[in-house]
């Protein structure tokens, strides 16, 4: 077992090395500011951020986990296996509003799938300055594509034949990006070989340590003694852990011999093979970043952060104003040194400064002596490698801190003795906004439940979800994920009098939080427990004062729920309840519409010995899921009428109108009226009904004995005709306006001949129309597909017309988000005895 653990550790180290190398090289290639890699996780359907280069991980925790079906660019690149390029914030908002709601800043981004044998391993991503450039103008595009391919090849090598073993379930490795300009001797790099204990240092590290290369012993112990003699053991332990594939999740905070702070970052070296080499940097924040320490003399506070959130400088005024002294500020992450400054009201401003080029200004409450708190005005100015922050008491801020006199923040500065307002932050609103946006597209109860799985579980690191809906005073399980198979079955159908937390959270109207399974078992003795550890949250789903059901969140480990989290989860439960209530109404109407539609569509098509027909109908998968498309084959005298139509809209009204039109057309056809009269009569009927809808239609009266066909069209796409030799044409026959618009409309009739073994295709626009493309392009694609799908000339053996219909609708059947209904009607005529002679 030990050998197996060591092997896994080495493999993880090599994986981390590949990820860090690809992320940092991608930044250089694309002139980016942030790089990272998302990988598949051990939880099905989840991606995890494995490496983040150029940003402090704690500030971006909401994006550490993403569901593969979430409407985010990372998920699309992974799921579809294609690159996604967003040149600027405008394009990001247009294509991914949920993603933009959480990060509403001015930046562009690139996402490339990391190819595996069957599905991608993950996604390589780069955030870069916002530009109006097109996809083809992304700097270093070819190199980015090559980096993604090389990363995939490296991971296939690590997989050793089992690509499913390459997953990431830990926190992301946060690494420092390449510096935009030389660091002036404050940063030195090194590599350690655990096999020989040899340390190789660059010239800048020798300068930083004050050790000449010829005097440096080059061993791990000598290196540790030179960097941090008082913390040498901690440093050596971190080197060993990194070589075993477990690098520290944050920079090591150590002290030089004179007590000044130093930071160490460690990661497996990219060239590591059997024995994982370790690479790293030593950062000495050093003196003030301003020349000659000029910032030390400024009357207002100045402190500087690097892009990883480490405080690298604080002038005396900042130390006095912020409280901690120099040694408690410099060299520490800002969320540790100044935790009050990285809170939900303010953290969104720091994200903006890290991702956008413009400075941000806000007020914050700075803890003072005793229970009092002082308001301070903070300005954060972005830079390539350093964020420069100025801070002054809010009641004496002036334009010297970098604000214009008419700046809205300056205008809001209070007089002495008054309380300063806090600027609004997007951070605490992110999850409700993202969930609300996602729920607007969810119309069924299952879609609502899927959105909650994708949005709520990753946001709170949850692993289990159950949603119960209340029907006739009993709870019925509507959705579950993550629970052991069959565990929830005994709770399905329980009444309102059951003493269960999922029931009482609704009957009492308040959420229930249990920080451990022991707490849950103590509160509800004898309740079945699905795990020995973990936490649970039971949320009431109440919409407009009406009970809807309950939502259960499960966590794998015990955890506390802060006041903010409890408030947020309660608010999110309200959003879910309203969406679920709307979905229940929709499901009821959709069931009615589906039943109505099934009753109206033909169960069988009229037959003729010389004519073979095949029809297909596919409902749309967006919106009401039921529409007004229909097709029919009706006896018309001694011939057949082939009909296809499309009522505008979806839902019960569209289905009902479709039924009325179908009945009218059948009546006209059974009377063997000419096609033009059929169209005119149906048009007047629809206008008299006045349903506020219109419809397109194509009607063909076919004489099976001769193949003569007469065609009338009302705003419908043109038919296709596949000749016996395989050549397929679009029949551009004349037509009139759609039905239901003009009571005096005329519908010209055209003639054509259906040769034996030719195929006539009628279809609705759902089969050929796609968002963002011209319908003529879709018709041309269908023409080519029909040409390839039919039999070779004179060879119908084993090639049924039904099979052709299946092939023509295959793409539509496998399209998960089909925006419109699809109807298809095919007809072919067999030769008469005379024609066979």
mmCIF file of N, CA, C and O in Angstrom, residues 315-392:
data_model
loop_
_atom_site.group_PDB
_atom_site.id
_atom_site.type_symbol
_atom_site.label_atom_id
_atom_site.label_comp_id
_atom_site.label_asym_id
_atom_site.label_seq_id
_atom_site.Cartn_x
_atom_site.Cartn_y
_atom_site.Cartn_z
ATOM 1 N N UNK A 315 3.467 51.628 3.864
ATOM 2 C CA UNK A 315 4.206 52.758 4.405
ATOM 3 C C UNK A 315 3.777 53.023 5.853
ATOM 4 O O UNK A 315 2.787 52.465 6.338
ATOM 5 N N UNK A 316 4.522 53.849 6.591
ATOM 6 C CA UNK A 316 4.186 54.070 8.010
ATOM 7 C C UNK A 316 2.763 54.560 8.237
ATOM 8 O O UNK A 316 2.110 54.159 9.204
ATOM 9 N N UNK A 317 2.262 55.412 7.340
ATOM 10 C CA UNK A 317 0.902 55.922 7.517
ATOM 11 C C UNK A 317 -0.118 54.786 7.421
ATOM 12 O O UNK A 317 -1.102 54.750 8.173
ATOM 13 N N UNK A 318 0.089 53.851 6.495
ATOM 14 C CA UNK A 318 -0.817 52.712 6.373
ATOM 15 C C UNK A 318 -0.749 51.839 7.612
ATOM 16 O O UNK A 318 -1.775 51.345 8.101
ATOM 17 N N UNK A 319 0.459 51.666 8.156
ATOM 18 C CA UNK A 319 0.599 50.830 9.357
ATOM 19 C C UNK A 319 -0.141 51.456 10.541
ATOM 20 O O UNK A 319 -0.808 50.756 11.320
ATOM 21 N N UNK A 320 -0.057 52.788 10.662
ATOM 22 C CA UNK A 320 -0.748 53.451 11.772
ATOM 23 C C UNK A 320 -2.263 53.370 11.587
ATOM 24 O O UNK A 320 -3.003 53.135 12.533
ATOM 25 N N UNK A 321 -2.713 53.567 10.359
ATOM 26 C CA UNK A 321 -4.142 53.632 10.091
ATOM 27 C C UNK A 321 -4.805 52.256 10.138
ATOM 28 O O UNK A 321 -5.916 52.099 10.645
ATOM 29 N N UNK A 322 -4.103 51.238 9.632
ATOM 30 C CA UNK A 322 -4.691 49.907 9.530
ATOM 31 C C UNK A 322 -4.514 49.089 10.797
ATOM 32 O O UNK A 322 -5.134 48.036 10.944
ATOM 33 N N UNK A 323 -3.629 49.494 11.670
ATOM 34 C CA UNK A 323 -3.494 48.791 12.939
ATOM 35 C C UNK A 323 -2.249 47.957 13.046
ATOM 36 O O UNK A 323 -1.340 48.278 13.816
ATOM 37 N N UNK A 324 -2.112 46.833 12.310
ATOM 38 C CA UNK A 324 -0.929 45.991 12.464
ATOM 39 C C UNK A 324 0.344 46.726 12.061
ATOM 40 O O UNK A 324 0.345 47.619 11.210
ATOM 41 N N UNK A 325 1.434 46.334 12.687
ATOM 42 C CA UNK A 325 2.721 46.912 12.338
ATOM 43 C C UNK A 325 3.282 46.294 11.070
ATOM 44 O O UNK A 325 2.677 45.436 10.438
ATOM 45 N N UNK A 326 4.517 46.690 10.750
ATOM 46 C CA UNK A 326 5.152 46.266 9.507
ATOM 47 C C UNK A 326 5.270 44.750 9.435
ATOM 48 O O UNK A 326 4.946 44.126 8.411
ATOM 49 N N UNK A 327 5.706 44.131 10.503
ATOM 50 C CA UNK A 327 5.932 42.683 10.462
ATOM 51 C C UNK A 327 4.626 41.909 10.367
ATOM 52 O O UNK A 327 4.619 40.771 9.901
ATOM 53 N N UNK A 328 3.498 42.495 10.800
ATOM 54 C CA UNK A 328 2.213 41.810 10.701
ATOM 55 C C UNK A 328 1.529 42.060 9.366
ATOM 56 O O UNK A 328 0.543 41.422 9.044
ATOM 57 N N UNK A 329 2.037 43.011 8.580
ATOM 58 C CA UNK A 329 1.437 43.330 7.288
ATOM 59 C C UNK A 329 2.241 42.734 6.131
ATOM 60 O O UNK A 329 1.727 41.925 5.359
ATOM 61 N N UNK A 330 3.477 43.133 6.022
ATOM 62 C CA UNK A 330 4.280 42.782 4.853
ATOM 63 C C UNK A 330 4.574 41.282 4.848
ATOM 64 O O UNK A 330 4.952 40.702 5.859
ATOM 65 N N UNK A 331 4.374 40.696 3.678
ATOM 66 C CA UNK A 331 4.655 39.273 3.516
ATOM 67 C C UNK A 331 3.493 38.369 3.853
ATOM 68 O O UNK A 331 3.620 37.146 3.772
ATOM 69 N N UNK A 332 2.355 38.937 4.219
ATOM 70 C CA UNK A 332 1.189 38.117 4.546
ATOM 71 C C UNK A 332 0.076 38.367 3.530
ATOM 72 O O UNK A 332 -0.062 39.466 2.991
ATOM 73 N N UNK A 333 -0.750 37.364 3.260
ATOM 74 C CA UNK A 333 -1.905 37.591 2.388
ATOM 75 C C UNK A 333 -2.834 38.620 3.005
ATOM 76 O O UNK A 333 -3.003 38.677 4.223
ATOM 77 N N UNK A 334 -3.455 39.424 2.186
ATOM 78 C CA UNK A 334 -4.277 40.512 2.682
ATOM 79 C C UNK A 334 -5.462 39.986 3.487
ATOM 80 O O UNK A 334 -5.903 40.619 4.445
ATOM 81 N N UNK A 335 -5.994 38.790 3.137
ATOM 82 C CA UNK A 335 -7.137 38.264 3.891
ATOM 83 C C UNK A 335 -6.733 37.746 5.262
ATOM 84 O O UNK A 335 -7.583 37.510 6.104
ATOM 85 N N UNK A 336 -5.437 37.560 5.500
ATOM 86 C CA UNK A 336 -4.965 37.195 6.835
ATOM 87 C C UNK A 336 -4.567 38.438 7.629
ATOM 88 O O UNK A 336 -4.901 38.568 8.802
ATOM 89 N N UNK A 337 -3.862 39.341 6.970
ATOM 90 C CA UNK A 337 -3.397 40.533 7.670
ATOM 91 C C UNK A 337 -4.531 41.524 7.917
ATOM 92 O O UNK A 337 -4.579 42.174 8.963
ATOM 93 N N UNK A 338 -5.449 41.650 6.959
ATOM 94 C CA UNK A 338 -6.549 42.605 7.064
ATOM 95 C C UNK A 338 -7.857 41.899 6.724
ATOM 96 O O UNK A 338 -8.502 42.193 5.710
ATOM 97 N N UNK A 339 -8.291 40.948 7.537
ATOM 98 C CA UNK A 339 -9.489 40.164 7.185
ATOM 99 C C UNK A 339 -10.747 40.998 7.040
ATOM 100 O O UNK A 339 -11.652 40.631 6.302
ATOM 101 N N UNK A 340 -10.820 42.122 7.732
ATOM 102 C CA UNK A 340 -11.995 42.971 7.628
ATOM 103 C C UNK A 340 -12.110 43.627 6.258
ATOM 104 O O UNK A 340 -13.185 44.097 5.853
ATOM 105 N N UNK A 341 -10.985 43.672 5.510
ATOM 106 C CA UNK A 341 -10.979 44.326 4.206
ATOM 107 C C UNK A 341 -11.384 43.376 3.081
ATOM 108 O O UNK A 341 -11.795 43.818 2.011
ATOM 109 N N UNK A 342 -11.267 42.073 3.314
ATOM 110 C CA UNK A 342 -11.669 41.095 2.298
ATOM 111 C C UNK A 342 -12.913 40.382 2.793
ATOM 112 O O UNK A 342 -12.884 39.245 3.257
ATOM 113 N N UNK A 343 -14.020 41.111 2.758
ATOM 114 C CA UNK A 343 -15.326 40.611 3.151
ATOM 115 C C UNK A 343 -16.284 40.836 1.984
ATOM 116 O O UNK A 343 -15.992 41.621 1.068
ATOM 117 N N UNK A 344 -17.442 40.157 1.987
ATOM 118 C CA UNK A 344 -18.362 40.310 0.850
ATOM 119 C C UNK A 344 -18.645 41.730 0.403
ATOM 120 O O UNK A 344 -18.718 41.976 -0.793
ATOM 121 N N UNK A 345 -18.770 42.726 1.302
ATOM 122 C CA UNK A 345 -19.027 44.069 0.775
ATOM 123 C C UNK A 345 -17.875 44.657 -0.033
ATOM 124 O O UNK A 345 -18.081 45.601 -0.780
ATOM 125 N N UNK A 346 -16.653 44.116 0.150
ATOM 126 C CA UNK A 346 -15.489 44.751 -0.466
ATOM 127 C C UNK A 346 -14.740 43.848 -1.455
ATOM 128 O O UNK A 346 -14.027 44.354 -2.325
ATOM 129 N N UNK A 347 -14.872 42.532 -1.333
ATOM 130 C CA UNK A 347 -14.019 41.650 -2.133
ATOM 131 C C UNK A 347 -14.282 41.808 -3.628
ATOM 132 O O UNK A 347 -13.388 41.587 -4.445
ATOM 133 N N UNK A 348 -15.508 42.204 -3.997
ATOM 134 C CA UNK A 348 -15.801 42.394 -5.412
ATOM 135 C C UNK A 348 -14.944 43.507 -6.008
ATOM 136 O O UNK A 348 -14.566 43.454 -7.187
ATOM 137 N N UNK A 349 -14.613 44.512 -5.189
ATOM 138 C CA UNK A 349 -13.757 45.598 -5.681
ATOM 139 C C UNK A 349 -12.347 45.082 -5.974
ATOM 140 O O UNK A 349 -11.724 45.496 -6.961
ATOM 141 N N UNK A 350 -11.827 44.206 -5.137
ATOM 142 C CA UNK A 350 -10.499 43.655 -5.392
ATOM 143 C C UNK A 350 -10.510 42.758 -6.628
ATOM 144 O O UNK A 350 -9.554 42.752 -7.402
ATOM 145 N N UNK A 351 -11.603 42.005 -6.833
ATOM 146 C CA UNK A 351 -11.694 41.207 -8.057
ATOM 147 C C UNK A 351 -11.668 42.104 -9.285
ATOM 148 O O UNK A 351 -11.039 41.799 -10.292
ATOM 149 N N UNK A 352 -12.374 43.242 -9.182
ATOM 150 C CA UNK A 352 -12.392 44.177 -10.301
ATOM 151 C C UNK A 352 -10.992 44.699 -10.607
ATOM 152 O O UNK A 352 -10.580 44.777 -11.764
ATOM 153 N N UNK A 353 -10.242 45.055 -9.563
ATOM 154 C CA UNK A 353 -8.889 45.582 -9.766
ATOM 155 C C UNK A 353 -7.956 44.531 -10.348
ATOM 156 O O UNK A 353 -7.024 44.849 -11.093
ATOM 157 N N UNK A 354 -8.183 43.265 -10.022
ATOM 158 C CA UNK A 354 -7.339 42.195 -10.545
ATOM 159 C C UNK A 354 -7.670 41.852 -11.988
ATOM 160 O O UNK A 354 -6.811 41.346 -12.722
ATOM 161 N N UNK A 355 -8.908 42.111 -12.421
ATOM 162 C CA UNK A 355 -9.340 41.688 -13.754
ATOM 163 C C UNK A 355 -9.540 42.835 -14.728
ATOM 164 O O UNK A 355 -9.631 42.602 -15.936
ATOM 165 N N UNK A 356 -9.643 44.073 -14.236
ATOM 166 C CA UNK A 356 -9.933 45.209 -15.098
ATOM 167 C C UNK A 356 -8.816 46.246 -14.998
ATOM 168 O O UNK A 356 -8.083 46.289 -14.007
ATOM 169 N N UNK A 357 -8.704 47.110 -16.007
ATOM 170 C CA UNK A 357 -7.624 48.112 -15.988
ATOM 171 C C UNK A 357 -7.940 49.362 -15.181
ATOM 172 O O UNK A 357 -7.047 50.157 -14.926
ATOM 173 N N UNK A 358 -9.185 49.553 -14.784
ATOM 174 C CA UNK A 358 -9.573 50.805 -14.142
ATOM 175 C C UNK A 358 -9.474 50.710 -12.623
ATOM 176 O O UNK A 358 -9.766 49.661 -12.031
ATOM 177 N N UNK A 359 -9.109 51.804 -11.954
ATOM 178 C CA UNK A 359 -9.052 51.803 -10.486
ATOM 179 C C UNK A 359 -10.447 51.719 -9.890
ATOM 180 O O UNK A 359 -11.447 52.058 -10.532
ATOM 181 N N UNK A 360 -10.517 51.254 -8.648
ATOM 182 C CA UNK A 360 -11.794 51.179 -7.935
ATOM 183 C C UNK A 360 -11.665 51.937 -6.626
ATOM 184 O O UNK A 360 -10.582 52.050 -6.059
ATOM 185 N N UNK A 361 -12.779 52.468 -6.151
ATOM 186 C CA UNK A 361 -12.804 53.267 -4.934
ATOM 187 C C UNK A 361 -13.996 52.836 -4.083
ATOM 188 O O UNK A 361 -15.092 52.631 -4.590
ATOM 189 N N UNK A 362 -13.795 52.698 -2.797
ATOM 190 C CA UNK A 362 -14.879 52.291 -1.922
ATOM 191 C C UNK A 362 -14.552 52.679 -0.487
ATOM 192 O O UNK A 362 -13.422 53.061 -0.172
ATOM 193 N N UNK A 363 -15.568 52.601 0.379
ATOM 194 C CA UNK A 363 -15.390 52.835 1.805
ATOM 195 C C UNK A 363 -15.433 51.506 2.546
ATOM 196 O O UNK A 363 -16.105 50.564 2.125
ATOM 197 N N UNK A 364 -14.709 51.431 3.653
ATOM 198 C CA UNK A 364 -14.692 50.205 4.457
ATOM 199 C C UNK A 364 -14.620 50.580 5.931
ATOM 200 O O UNK A 364 -14.107 51.644 6.301
ATOM 201 N N UNK A 365 -15.114 49.664 6.766
ATOM 202 C CA UNK A 365 -15.064 49.869 8.212
ATOM 203 C C UNK A 365 -13.811 49.214 8.753
ATOM 204 O O UNK A 365 -13.629 48.002 8.667
ATOM 205 N N UNK A 366 -12.945 50.015 9.304
ATOM 206 C CA UNK A 366 -11.661 49.547 9.834
ATOM 207 C C UNK A 366 -11.781 49.390 11.348
ATOM 208 O O UNK A 366 -12.094 50.362 12.049
ATOM 209 N N UNK A 367 -11.545 48.177 11.892
ATOM 210 C CA UNK A 367 -11.631 48.001 13.352
ATOM 211 C C UNK A 367 -10.634 48.913 14.068
ATOM 212 O O UNK A 367 -9.489 49.073 13.641
ATOM 213 N N UNK A 368 -11.091 49.505 15.130
ATOM 214 C CA UNK A 368 -10.222 50.364 15.946
ATOM 215 C C UNK A 368 -10.145 49.784 17.349
ATOM 216 O O UNK A 368 -10.601 48.678 17.613
ATOM 217 N N UNK A 369 -9.543 50.537 18.262
ATOM 218 C CA UNK A 369 -9.433 50.063 19.642
ATOM 219 C C UNK A 369 -10.828 49.915 20.250
ATOM 220 O O UNK A 369 -11.732 50.718 19.995
ATOM 221 N N UNK A 370 -10.993 48.911 21.075
ATOM 222 C CA UNK A 370 -12.284 48.686 21.716
ATOM 223 C C UNK A 370 -13.302 48.168 20.724
ATOM 224 O O UNK A 370 -12.994 47.409 19.818
ATOM 225 N N UNK A 371 -14.556 48.574 20.896
ATOM 226 C CA UNK A 371 -15.620 48.098 20.037
ATOM 227 C C UNK A 371 -15.904 49.056 18.886
ATOM 228 O O UNK A 371 -16.816 48.815 18.089
ATOM 229 N N UNK A 372 -15.174 50.150 18.825
ATOM 230 C CA UNK A 372 -15.444 51.146 17.797
ATOM 231 C C UNK A 372 -14.850 50.707 16.452
ATOM 232 O O UNK A 372 -14.013 49.824 16.374
ATOM 233 N N UNK A 373 -15.330 51.316 15.399
ATOM 234 C CA UNK A 373 -14.791 51.078 14.056
ATOM 235 C C UNK A 373 -14.771 52.402 13.324
ATOM 236 O O UNK A 373 -15.685 53.214 13.447
ATOM 237 N N UNK A 374 -13.690 52.644 12.593
ATOM 238 C CA UNK A 374 -13.538 53.878 11.825
ATOM 239 C C UNK A 374 -13.769 53.576 10.351
ATOM 240 O O UNK A 374 -13.399 52.508 9.850
ATOM 241 N N UNK A 375 -14.349 54.538 9.661
ATOM 242 C CA UNK A 375 -14.525 54.407 8.218
ATOM 243 C C UNK A 375 -13.276 54.936 7.516
ATOM 244 O O UNK A 375 -12.742 55.975 7.877
ATOM 245 N N UNK A 376 -12.827 54.182 6.494
ATOM 246 C CA UNK A 376 -11.695 54.620 5.691
ATOM 247 C C UNK A 376 -12.094 54.570 4.225
ATOM 248 O O UNK A 376 -12.958 53.789 3.827
ATOM 249 N N UNK A 377 -11.495 55.443 3.440
ATOM 250 C CA UNK A 377 -11.699 55.456 1.991
ATOM 251 C C UNK A 377 -10.517 54.743 1.342
ATOM 252 O O UNK A 377 -9.368 55.093 1.593
ATOM 253 N N UNK A 378 -10.824 53.739 0.536
ATOM 254 C CA UNK A 378 -9.789 52.916 -0.094
ATOM 255 C C UNK A 378 -9.855 53.090 -1.602
ATOM 256 O O UNK A 378 -10.940 53.079 -2.182
ATOM 257 N N UNK A 379 -8.712 53.253 -2.222
ATOM 258 C CA UNK A 379 -8.591 53.252 -3.681
ATOM 259 C C UNK A 379 -7.589 52.178 -4.069
ATOM 260 O O UNK A 379 -6.527 52.070 -3.460
ATOM 261 N N UNK A 380 -7.938 51.388 -5.078
ATOM 262 C CA UNK A 380 -7.068 50.311 -5.553
ATOM 263 C C UNK A 380 -6.761 50.571 -7.018
ATOM 264 O O UNK A 380 -7.663 50.650 -7.853
ATOM 265 N N UNK A 381 -5.461 50.721 -7.314
ATOM 266 C CA UNK A 381 -5.013 51.045 -8.667
ATOM 267 C C UNK A 381 -4.306 49.834 -9.264
ATOM 268 O O UNK A 381 -3.274 49.389 -8.751
ATOM 269 N N UNK A 382 -4.857 49.248 -10.350
ATOM 270 C CA UNK A 382 -4.249 48.047 -10.938
ATOM 271 C C UNK A 382 -2.905 48.354 -11.580
ATOM 272 O O UNK A 382 -2.626 49.481 -11.998
ATOM 273 N N UNK A 383 -2.070 47.338 -11.670
ATOM 274 C CA UNK A 383 -0.799 47.394 -12.372
ATOM 275 C C UNK A 383 -0.477 46.028 -12.926
ATOM 276 O O UNK A 383 -1.124 45.033 -12.582
ATOM 277 N N UNK A 384 0.532 45.918 -13.786
ATOM 278 C CA UNK A 384 0.858 44.621 -14.377
ATOM 279 C C UNK A 384 1.183 43.542 -13.344
ATOM 280 O O UNK A 384 0.767 42.401 -13.485
ATOM 281 N N UNK A 385 1.922 43.922 -12.297
ATOM 282 C CA UNK A 385 2.324 42.953 -11.289
ATOM 283 C C UNK A 385 1.883 43.338 -9.879
ATOM 284 O O UNK A 385 1.807 42.488 -9.005
ATOM 285 N N UNK A 386 1.608 44.620 -9.659
ATOM 286 C CA UNK A 386 1.345 45.143 -8.314
ATOM 287 C C UNK A 386 0.048 45.940 -8.313
ATOM 288 O O UNK A 386 -0.220 46.713 -9.238
ATOM 289 N N UNK A 387 -0.762 45.758 -7.256
ATOM 290 C CA UNK A 387 -1.899 46.631 -7.014
ATOM 291 C C UNK A 387 -1.490 47.630 -5.944
ATOM 292 O O UNK A 387 -1.061 47.238 -4.855
ATOM 293 N N UNK A 388 -1.600 48.905 -6.251
ATOM 294 C CA UNK A 388 -1.258 49.950 -5.292
ATOM 295 C C UNK A 388 -2.534 50.463 -4.649
ATOM 296 O O UNK A 388 -3.465 50.895 -5.334
ATOM 297 N N UNK A 389 -2.576 50.408 -3.328
ATOM 298 C CA UNK A 389 -3.775 50.786 -2.582
ATOM 299 C C UNK A 389 -3.484 52.011 -1.733
ATOM 300 O O UNK A 389 -2.443 52.071 -1.061
ATOM 301 N N UNK A 390 -4.377 52.969 -1.765
ATOM 302 C CA UNK A 390 -4.267 54.122 -0.877
ATOM 303 C C UNK A 390 -5.438 54.084 0.099
ATOM 304 O O UNK A 390 -6.546 53.651 -0.240
ATOM 305 N N UNK A 391 -5.196 54.515 1.326
ATOM 306 C CA UNK A 391 -6.229 54.471 2.352
ATOM 307 C C UNK A 391 -6.091 55.702 3.237
ATOM 308 O O UNK A 391 -4.988 56.069 3.660
ATOM 309 N N UNK A 392 -7.220 56.399 3.467
ATOM 310 C CA UNK A 392 -7.242 57.591 4.318
ATOM 311 C C UNK A 392 -8.520 57.566 5.140
ATOM 312 O O UNK A 392 -9.500 56.913 4.762
#
